[in-house]
PDB file of C-alpha atoms in Angstrom:
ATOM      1  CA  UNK A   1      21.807 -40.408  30.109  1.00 59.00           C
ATOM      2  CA  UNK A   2      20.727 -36.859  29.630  1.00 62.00           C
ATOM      3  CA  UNK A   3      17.095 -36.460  29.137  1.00 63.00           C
ATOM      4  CA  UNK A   4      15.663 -35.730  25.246  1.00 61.00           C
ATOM      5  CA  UNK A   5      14.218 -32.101  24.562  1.00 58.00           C
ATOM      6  CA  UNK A   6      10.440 -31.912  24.203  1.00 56.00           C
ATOM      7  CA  UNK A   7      10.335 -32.383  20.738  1.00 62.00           C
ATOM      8  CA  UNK A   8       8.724 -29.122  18.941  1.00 62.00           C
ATOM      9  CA  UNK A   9       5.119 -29.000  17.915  1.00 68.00           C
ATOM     10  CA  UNK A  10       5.327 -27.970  14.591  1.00 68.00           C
ATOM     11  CA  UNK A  11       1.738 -28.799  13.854  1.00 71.00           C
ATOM     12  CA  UNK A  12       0.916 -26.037  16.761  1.00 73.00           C
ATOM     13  CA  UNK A  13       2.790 -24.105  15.261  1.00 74.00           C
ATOM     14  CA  UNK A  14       1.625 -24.244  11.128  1.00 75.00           C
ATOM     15  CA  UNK A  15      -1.705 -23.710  12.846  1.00 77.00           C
ATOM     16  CA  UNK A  16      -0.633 -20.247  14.785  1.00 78.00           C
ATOM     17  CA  UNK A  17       1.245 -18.747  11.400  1.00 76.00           C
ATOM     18  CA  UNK A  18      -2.105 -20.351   9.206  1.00 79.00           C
ATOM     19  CA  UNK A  19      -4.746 -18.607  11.996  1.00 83.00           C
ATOM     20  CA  UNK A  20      -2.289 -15.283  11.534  1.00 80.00           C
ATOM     21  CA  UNK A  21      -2.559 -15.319   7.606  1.00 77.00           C
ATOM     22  CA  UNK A  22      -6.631 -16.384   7.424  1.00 80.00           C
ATOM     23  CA  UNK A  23      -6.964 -12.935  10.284  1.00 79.00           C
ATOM     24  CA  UNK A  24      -5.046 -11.257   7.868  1.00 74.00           C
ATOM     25  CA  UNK A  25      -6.775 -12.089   5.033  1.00 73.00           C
ATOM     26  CA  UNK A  26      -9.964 -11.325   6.475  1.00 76.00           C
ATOM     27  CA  UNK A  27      -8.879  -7.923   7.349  1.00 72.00           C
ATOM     28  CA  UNK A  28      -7.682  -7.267   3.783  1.00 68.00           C
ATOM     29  CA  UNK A  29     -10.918  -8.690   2.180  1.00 70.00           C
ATOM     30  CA  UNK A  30     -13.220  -6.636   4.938  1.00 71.00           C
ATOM     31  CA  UNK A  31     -11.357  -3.330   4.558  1.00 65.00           C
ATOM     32  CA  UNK A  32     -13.915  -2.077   2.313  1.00 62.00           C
ATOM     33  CA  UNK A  33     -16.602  -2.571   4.623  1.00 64.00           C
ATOM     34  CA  UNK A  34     -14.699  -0.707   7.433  1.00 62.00           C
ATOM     35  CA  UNK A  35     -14.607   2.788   5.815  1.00 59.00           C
ATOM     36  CA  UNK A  36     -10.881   3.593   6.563  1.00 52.00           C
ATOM     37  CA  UNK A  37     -10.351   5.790   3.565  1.00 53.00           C
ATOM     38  CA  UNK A  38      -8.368   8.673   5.427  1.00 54.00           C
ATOM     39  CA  UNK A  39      -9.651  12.423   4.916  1.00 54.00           C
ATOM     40  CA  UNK A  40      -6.664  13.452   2.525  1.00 53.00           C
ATOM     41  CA  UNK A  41      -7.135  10.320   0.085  1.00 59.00           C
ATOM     42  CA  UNK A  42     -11.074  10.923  -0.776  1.00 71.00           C
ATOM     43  CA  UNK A  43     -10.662  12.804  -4.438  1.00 75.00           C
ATOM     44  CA  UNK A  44     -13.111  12.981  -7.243  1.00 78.00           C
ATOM     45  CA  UNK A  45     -11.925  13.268 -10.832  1.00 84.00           C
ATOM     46  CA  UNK A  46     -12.007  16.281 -13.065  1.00 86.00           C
ATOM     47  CA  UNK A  47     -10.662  17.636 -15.977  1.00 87.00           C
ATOM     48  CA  UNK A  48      -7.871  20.455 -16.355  1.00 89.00           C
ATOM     49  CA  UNK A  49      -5.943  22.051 -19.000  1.00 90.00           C
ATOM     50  CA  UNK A  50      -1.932  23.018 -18.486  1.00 90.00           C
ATOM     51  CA  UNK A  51      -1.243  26.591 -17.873  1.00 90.00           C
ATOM     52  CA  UNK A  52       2.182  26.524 -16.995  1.00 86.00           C
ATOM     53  CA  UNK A  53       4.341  23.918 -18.225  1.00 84.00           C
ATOM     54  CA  UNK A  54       7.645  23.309 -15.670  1.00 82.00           C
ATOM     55  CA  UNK A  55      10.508  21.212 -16.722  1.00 83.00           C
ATOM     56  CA  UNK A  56      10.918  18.160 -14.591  1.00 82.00           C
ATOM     57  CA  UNK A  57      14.690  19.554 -13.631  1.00 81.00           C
ATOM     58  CA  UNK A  58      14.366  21.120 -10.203  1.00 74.00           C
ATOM     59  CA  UNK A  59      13.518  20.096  -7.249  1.00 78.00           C
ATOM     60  CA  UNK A  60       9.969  21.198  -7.117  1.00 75.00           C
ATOM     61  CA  UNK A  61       8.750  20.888 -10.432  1.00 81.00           C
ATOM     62  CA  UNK A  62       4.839  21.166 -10.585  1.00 85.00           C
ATOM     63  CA  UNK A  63       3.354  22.332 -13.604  1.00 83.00           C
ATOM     64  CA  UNK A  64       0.069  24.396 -13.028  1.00 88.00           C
ATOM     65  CA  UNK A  65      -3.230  23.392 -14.036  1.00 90.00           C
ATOM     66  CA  UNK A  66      -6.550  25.406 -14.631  1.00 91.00           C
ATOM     67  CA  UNK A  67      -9.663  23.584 -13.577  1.00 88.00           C
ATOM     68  CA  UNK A  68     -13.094  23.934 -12.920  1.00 85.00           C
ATOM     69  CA  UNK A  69     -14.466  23.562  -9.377  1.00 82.00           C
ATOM     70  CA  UNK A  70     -17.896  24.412  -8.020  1.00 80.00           C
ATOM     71  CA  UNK A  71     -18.768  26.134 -11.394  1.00 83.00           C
ATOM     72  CA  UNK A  72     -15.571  28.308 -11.369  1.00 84.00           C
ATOM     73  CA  UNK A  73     -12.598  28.639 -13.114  1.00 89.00           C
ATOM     74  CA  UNK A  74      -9.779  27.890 -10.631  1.00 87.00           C
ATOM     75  CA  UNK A  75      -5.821  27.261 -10.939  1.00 88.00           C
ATOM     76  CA  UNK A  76      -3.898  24.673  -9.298  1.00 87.00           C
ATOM     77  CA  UNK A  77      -0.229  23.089  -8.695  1.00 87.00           C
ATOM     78  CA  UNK A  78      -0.154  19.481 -10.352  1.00 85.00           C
ATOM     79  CA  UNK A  79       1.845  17.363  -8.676  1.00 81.00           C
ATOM     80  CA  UNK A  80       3.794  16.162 -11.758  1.00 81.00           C
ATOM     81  CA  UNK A  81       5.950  18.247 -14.391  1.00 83.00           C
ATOM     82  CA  UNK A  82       6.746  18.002 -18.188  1.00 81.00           C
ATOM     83  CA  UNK A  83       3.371  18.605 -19.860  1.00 84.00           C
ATOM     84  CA  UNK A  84       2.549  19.829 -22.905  1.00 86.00           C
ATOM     85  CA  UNK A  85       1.087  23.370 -22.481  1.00 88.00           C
ATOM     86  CA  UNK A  86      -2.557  22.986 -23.502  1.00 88.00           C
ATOM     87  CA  UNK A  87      -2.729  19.544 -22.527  1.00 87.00           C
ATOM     88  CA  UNK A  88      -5.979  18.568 -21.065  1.00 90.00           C
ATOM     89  CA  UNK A  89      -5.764  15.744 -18.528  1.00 89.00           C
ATOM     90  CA  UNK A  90      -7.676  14.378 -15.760  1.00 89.00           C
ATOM     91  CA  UNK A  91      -6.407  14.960 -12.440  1.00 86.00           C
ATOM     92  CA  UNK A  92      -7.865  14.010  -8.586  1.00 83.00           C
ATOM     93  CA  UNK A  93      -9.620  17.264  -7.198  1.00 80.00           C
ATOM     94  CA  UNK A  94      -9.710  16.676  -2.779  1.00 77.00           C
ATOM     95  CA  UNK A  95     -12.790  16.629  -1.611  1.00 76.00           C
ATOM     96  CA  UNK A  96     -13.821  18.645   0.079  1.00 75.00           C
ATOM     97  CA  UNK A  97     -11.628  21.587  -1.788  1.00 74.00           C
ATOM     98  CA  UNK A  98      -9.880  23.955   0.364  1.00 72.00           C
ATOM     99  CA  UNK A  99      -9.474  27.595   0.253  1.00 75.00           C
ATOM    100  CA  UNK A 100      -6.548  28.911  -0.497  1.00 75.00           C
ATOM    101  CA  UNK A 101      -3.647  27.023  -2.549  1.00 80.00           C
ATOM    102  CA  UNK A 102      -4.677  23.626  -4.407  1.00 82.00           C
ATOM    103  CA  UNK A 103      -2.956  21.301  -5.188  1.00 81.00           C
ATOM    104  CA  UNK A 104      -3.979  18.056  -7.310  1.00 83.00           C
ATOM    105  CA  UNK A 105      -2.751  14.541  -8.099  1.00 81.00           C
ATOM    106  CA  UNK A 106      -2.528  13.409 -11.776  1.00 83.00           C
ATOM    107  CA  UNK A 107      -5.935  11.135 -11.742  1.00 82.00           C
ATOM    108  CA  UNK A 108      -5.472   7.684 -10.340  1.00 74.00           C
ATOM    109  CA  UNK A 109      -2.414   8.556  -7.713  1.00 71.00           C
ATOM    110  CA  UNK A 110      -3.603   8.777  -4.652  1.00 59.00           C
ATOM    111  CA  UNK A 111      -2.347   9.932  -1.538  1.00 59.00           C
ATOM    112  CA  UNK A 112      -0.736   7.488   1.440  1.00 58.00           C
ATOM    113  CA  UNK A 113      -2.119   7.469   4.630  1.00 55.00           C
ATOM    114  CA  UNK A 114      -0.456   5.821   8.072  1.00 54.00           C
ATOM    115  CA  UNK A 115      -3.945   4.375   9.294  1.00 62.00           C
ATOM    116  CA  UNK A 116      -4.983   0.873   9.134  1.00 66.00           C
ATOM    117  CA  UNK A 117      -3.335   0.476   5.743  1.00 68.00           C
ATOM    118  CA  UNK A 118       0.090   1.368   6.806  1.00 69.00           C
ATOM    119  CA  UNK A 119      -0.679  -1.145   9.818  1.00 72.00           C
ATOM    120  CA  UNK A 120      -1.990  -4.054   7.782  1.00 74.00           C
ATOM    121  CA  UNK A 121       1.355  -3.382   5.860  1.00 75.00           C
ATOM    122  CA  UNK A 122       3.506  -4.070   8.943  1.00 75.00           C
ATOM    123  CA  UNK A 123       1.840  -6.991   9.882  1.00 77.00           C
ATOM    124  CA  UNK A 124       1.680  -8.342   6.180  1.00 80.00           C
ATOM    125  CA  UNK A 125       5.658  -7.823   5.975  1.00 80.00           C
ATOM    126  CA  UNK A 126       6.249  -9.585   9.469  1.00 81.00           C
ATOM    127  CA  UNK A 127       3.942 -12.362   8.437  1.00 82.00           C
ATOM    128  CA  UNK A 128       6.141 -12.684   5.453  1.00 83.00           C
ATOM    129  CA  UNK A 129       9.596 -12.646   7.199  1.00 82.00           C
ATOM    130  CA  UNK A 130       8.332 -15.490   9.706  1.00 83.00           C
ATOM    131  CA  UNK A 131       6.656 -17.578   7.599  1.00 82.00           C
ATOM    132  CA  UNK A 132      10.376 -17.297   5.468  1.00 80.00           C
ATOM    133  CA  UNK A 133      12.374 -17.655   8.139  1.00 82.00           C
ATOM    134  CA  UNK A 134      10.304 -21.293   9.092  1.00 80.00           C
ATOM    135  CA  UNK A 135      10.937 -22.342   5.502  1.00 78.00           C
ATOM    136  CA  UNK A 136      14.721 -21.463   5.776  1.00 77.00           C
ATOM    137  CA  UNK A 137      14.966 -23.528   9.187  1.00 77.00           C
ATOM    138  CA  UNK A 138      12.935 -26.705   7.644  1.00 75.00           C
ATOM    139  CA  UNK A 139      15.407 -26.348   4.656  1.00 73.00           C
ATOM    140  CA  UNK A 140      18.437 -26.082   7.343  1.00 72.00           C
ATOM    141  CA  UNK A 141      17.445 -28.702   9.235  1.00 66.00           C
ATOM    142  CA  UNK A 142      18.468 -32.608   8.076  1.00 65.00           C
ATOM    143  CA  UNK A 143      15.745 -35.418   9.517  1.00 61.00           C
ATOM    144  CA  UNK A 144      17.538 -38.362   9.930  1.00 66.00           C
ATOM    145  CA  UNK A 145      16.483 -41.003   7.606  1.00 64.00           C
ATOM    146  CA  UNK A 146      15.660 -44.718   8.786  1.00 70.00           C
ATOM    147  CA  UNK A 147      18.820 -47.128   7.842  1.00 71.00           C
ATOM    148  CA  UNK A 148      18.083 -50.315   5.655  1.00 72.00           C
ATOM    149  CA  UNK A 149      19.932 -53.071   6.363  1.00 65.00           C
TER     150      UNK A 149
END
């Protein structure tokens, strides 16, 4: 007779996969706390009127905006098209503000960064995909049930 496999601890592993998720959970909850806001994402929020209106057609439709920053009149490229010229709306001014060319977010966009966020994003997704892939094998796999005689 062949010997029998060591059967598989699935106990050990529920535990690993739950210890995974409660890190990651922690990390999500404490990200706050660990200041990871990249440079490029910090805005404040102001008001601005449309200059220029651009139809959203083309490929790099921005309408421009005219805004005040520091106590002076400024323009800037909105990263959005199709306004109303006229319209006053509140955007998200970078801080700090660059010489040069601005360019502003319509208020409550954001930009993406690839720092601990796009991290905590991998991980999340590959937490996912195992914990699916154990469900799909418990569904796959038949116990055999006791016979009554």
């Amino acid at each position: 007779m062949a010997p029998r496999p060591a059967p598989v601890r699935w106990g050990l592993i529920l535990l690993a996969v739950g210890l995974v998720g409660l890190g990651t959970a922690l990390v999500v909850w404490l990200r706050p706390l660990l200041g990871d806001t990249p440079p490029q994402a910090r805005t404040r929020e102001v008001s601005a009127v449309v200059v220029t209106s651009s139809p959203c057609s083309g490929q790099a439709a921005q309408d421009v905006v005219e805004l005040e920053v520091d106590g002076q009149k400024r323009q800037a490229k909105l990263d959005g098209c199709g306004h109303r010229q006229g319209e006053t709306l509140r955007v998200a001014l970078p801080v700090p503000v660059a010489a040069g060319e601005l360019v502003v977010l319509p208020a409550g966009a954001t930009p993406t960064g690839s720092g601990l966020a796009g991290r905590l994003s991998s991980v999340l997704l590959a937490l996912a995909c195992v914990a699916g892939a154990l469900y799909g094998f418990l569904l796959r796999v038949r116990l055999p049930m006791p016979r009554r005689s």
